[in-house]
Amino acid sequence: MTLMRTIRDLAGETGDGVPAEVQAVAEAEHVPVAAVVDGLRRGTIVIPRNSASAGVKPTGIGAGLRTKVNANLGTSADFDSTEEELTKLRAALDARADTVMDLSTGADIDGTRRAIREACDVPLGTVPIYEAGIEAMRAHGSVDDMSEESMFEVLERHAADGVDFVTLHCGVTRESVERLRRQGRICDIVSRGGAFHARWSVVHGRENPFYEHFDRVLDIAGRYDVTLSLGDGLRPGAGADATDRAQVQETIILGELVDAARAAGVQVMIEGPGHMPMDQIAANVTLQKRLCGDAPFYVLGPLVTDVAPGYDHIVGAIGGAICAAAGADFLCYVTPTEHIGLPTPKDVAEGVIASRIAAHAADIAKGVPGALEWDNEMSRARRALDWERQTELCIDPARFADLRQARASASPDTCSMCGDYCPMRDEWLAPAHEAASTSTESGR
Amino acid sequence: MTLMRTIRDLAGETGDGVPAEVQAVAEAEHVPVAAVVDGLRRGTIVIPRNSASAGVKPTGIGAGLRTKVNANLGTSADFDSTEEELTKLRAALDARADTVMDLSTGADIDGTRRAIREACDVPLGTVPIYEAGIEAMRAHGSVDDMSEESMFEVLERHAADGVDFVTLHCGVTRESVERLRRQGRICDIVSRGGAFHARWSVVHGRENPFYEHFDRVLDIAGRYDVTLSLGDGLRPGAGADATDRAQVQETIILGELVDAARAAGVQVMIEGPGHMPMDQIAANVTLQKRLCGDAPFYVLGPLVTDVAPGYDHIVGAIGGAICAAAGADFLCYVTPTEHIGLPTPKDVAEGVIASRIAAHAADIAKGVPGALEWDNEMSRARRALDWERQTELCIDPARFADLRQARASASPDTCSMCGDYCPMRDEWLAPAHEAASTSTESGR
């Protein structure tokens, strides 16, 4: 029985029948259990959790909840070490990523995924089509040689391994690829999974099996209670391509599949761009929410300029903050090496922190419970020149402590920027408060 | 004769009488000379340039122009090396800061400023009240011992040294400080200059001389054609304090001074926050533009959360991008060491790049001429897998090249994230294009 069906069968909105993970999410988010139950019922909230995996931290994604951050991991042909990916996993978890995805394309995709699953106590996502395509290339020489069966077989393999959510590019259909061709773009397709599907469909003159046989997808997802993350295989890969007809066509198709997934009791979220100028972000959120029945919106970036590879974690933080404030629920991090190479563990940590900053800034703006309170505690510690408390409270205590030591002041109550001229010292405004109380006392 | 008076005396909007720096700005910005002339006349554009300095790159700041980025430099008591600040200046200029400010508070403030002026070919700003306050402390023991004369004497000293723009906290008046006291804040005053003025005023029961004798300010500024940057001494230093009565009161007062400065033919811009939740940024831009006669808006950050010291360049990039897209004209960078210590040269470079990313992302959103074209060129290079061209075009070619080398792929036409599975390779979508042309040829 999937979580969604369990929730629907509940008589009320609270009480003994509410699964433990739902109660845990409500508690972690400082919201009523009834709000989470309602969100799950309506599909505006998902809690990705494979029924075959245990010990995964219950994590809610969706409306009214804290904006979550995903870190992508995974081997590639050039950096093909499971051990290194486990190091990145630890870096991501230490930096407090809410979920991770294993996007491995190295030699032992199954082995890496299982090792990551074993070591990972947050929801884990994958993109099964990578493995299906790469297995076909290795066995037969081309992605064209994928069989329909192989696609479903790999999907089920991932589900059986305890993967909590899967990206499926179900919206890369003959219709949307044709619209892409008519549209014309600077960057065509920039999604690997989207490229695999598009080529396969065109070469064979056949429909995307994950679309045509979406009932089989739902059957597998339902048996393992895997959450579907309907991927944006036609997402724009350049600001100039954003919000074009191909992208919107795909979103329309995904929206129809959301209805089907919900009818089957399968949790579903929608992936979004990508590259997008700042002034188009709010419209994209509105569009996704409207077309896809308010399903949780999971965005990659978005990247608000194309010119800053080496700093795309910053570019993505700008876009992610704006997007999350406008209603996106889940940010996929971007690392400094995006567009240049596979990230290192340090890049992973940088990427997670940048996305967490974006998510938190947005949570303040959209009034997520507890967000502003964290800032206020930090500001009070800052005002009190309580450096220990600032260290505890800040988003990366180790970095804070390192920088403070490296740039220490001879006036230890302040910092080396202002030293004795620190405006936080009481001496500056105190006379005003004293003058005010004197003035009141003397009746002047 | 100030630039503003010269422009006003022009018969038309173009032609021989237009000063060379105005023509240079129009050319650099890809806008008509008449647009710059009109902006200068109305005060929506400033070109900071001290008549006593030569060889400074003409730099326009204001409506319709590229968003500019300032880098703060300057010694402190703890890191008091002019040589180090000159290294930071080179780092800032190499990273292509549009302006720099020398905020030195070390032993030889005059010497550091003059060395920076000598080495700096972009507009230079300072905050004279720091020096006035610190000289009083050194000579007499307290900032309370500043004389009115000393404030004006230091202001004139900076002007005579060729400083192009000065921050003056003219809005820290008895009225606004009293409003601050009534308001109550987590962080009170976080501006050093604001703190100096507030304390001095309260202790002596006297008005801020830069407000009370603003005519003397205008006389000095007019003689050297120094641009005034009316500083936000009461800017919020915590998200919780943003857009409060003290901040808005100060802005109202500064707006009145804008009128006076323009009447005197002195260029003027307005400084803004500071710490500000994302959802208040657009309102702050509207407020500043309305209250201050559409004077160019120069913002510090803004910082959209308080909890990320160590990463405040990212926090400031998020806020700066949103603020500039909403209409702010000039971003003061924030470095990773903000709130922790004085930055290193590396921090300076990181801060400039982060702010430039924010400024550029905003310029795309607000349609600044040339902004989107840069992105499109980059995207075309990316689509063509032309790595040399990407290196040339990107915001930090050295960093791009370093990362590409460190994370190189055995498939040199791609990168190590996807390697042979790179979706930018022609093989993916080509079949669709071929299928389409076949289909057309055969009439099917």
PDB file of C-alpha atoms in Angstrom, chain A residues 5-19 37 41:
ATOM      1  CA  ARG A   5      -3.353   5.372  -0.590  1.00  0.00           C
ATOM      2  CA  THR A   6      -2.851   4.965   3.147  1.00  0.00           C
ATOM      3  CA  ILE A   7      -3.484   8.650   3.656  1.00  0.00           C
ATOM      4  CA  ARG A   8      -6.573   8.600   1.487  1.00  0.00           C
ATOM      5  CA  ASP A   9      -7.985   5.702   3.467  1.00  0.00           C
ATOM      6  CA  LEU A  10      -7.606   7.593   6.729  1.00  0.00           C
ATOM      7  CA  ALA A  11     -10.966   8.470   8.252  1.00  0.00           C
ATOM      8  CA  GLY A  12      -9.847  11.826   9.613  1.00  0.00           C
ATOM      9  CA  GLU A  13      -6.815  14.012   9.230  1.00  0.00           C
ATOM     10  CA  THR A  14      -5.007  13.081  12.424  1.00  0.00           C
ATOM     11  CA  GLY A  15      -4.919  10.327  15.005  1.00  0.00           C
ATOM     12  CA  ASP A  16      -3.535   6.841  15.281  1.00  0.00           C
ATOM     13  CA  GLY A  17      -3.824   5.907  11.633  1.00  0.00           C
ATOM     14  CA  VAL A  18      -1.382   8.593  10.511  1.00  0.00           C
ATOM     15  CA  PRO A  19       1.874   6.922   9.478  1.00  0.00           C
ATOM     16  CA  VAL A  37      -2.029  14.874   5.582  1.00  0.00           C
ATOM     17  CA  ARG A  41      -3.924  13.808  -0.173  1.00  0.00           C
TER      18      ARG A  41
END
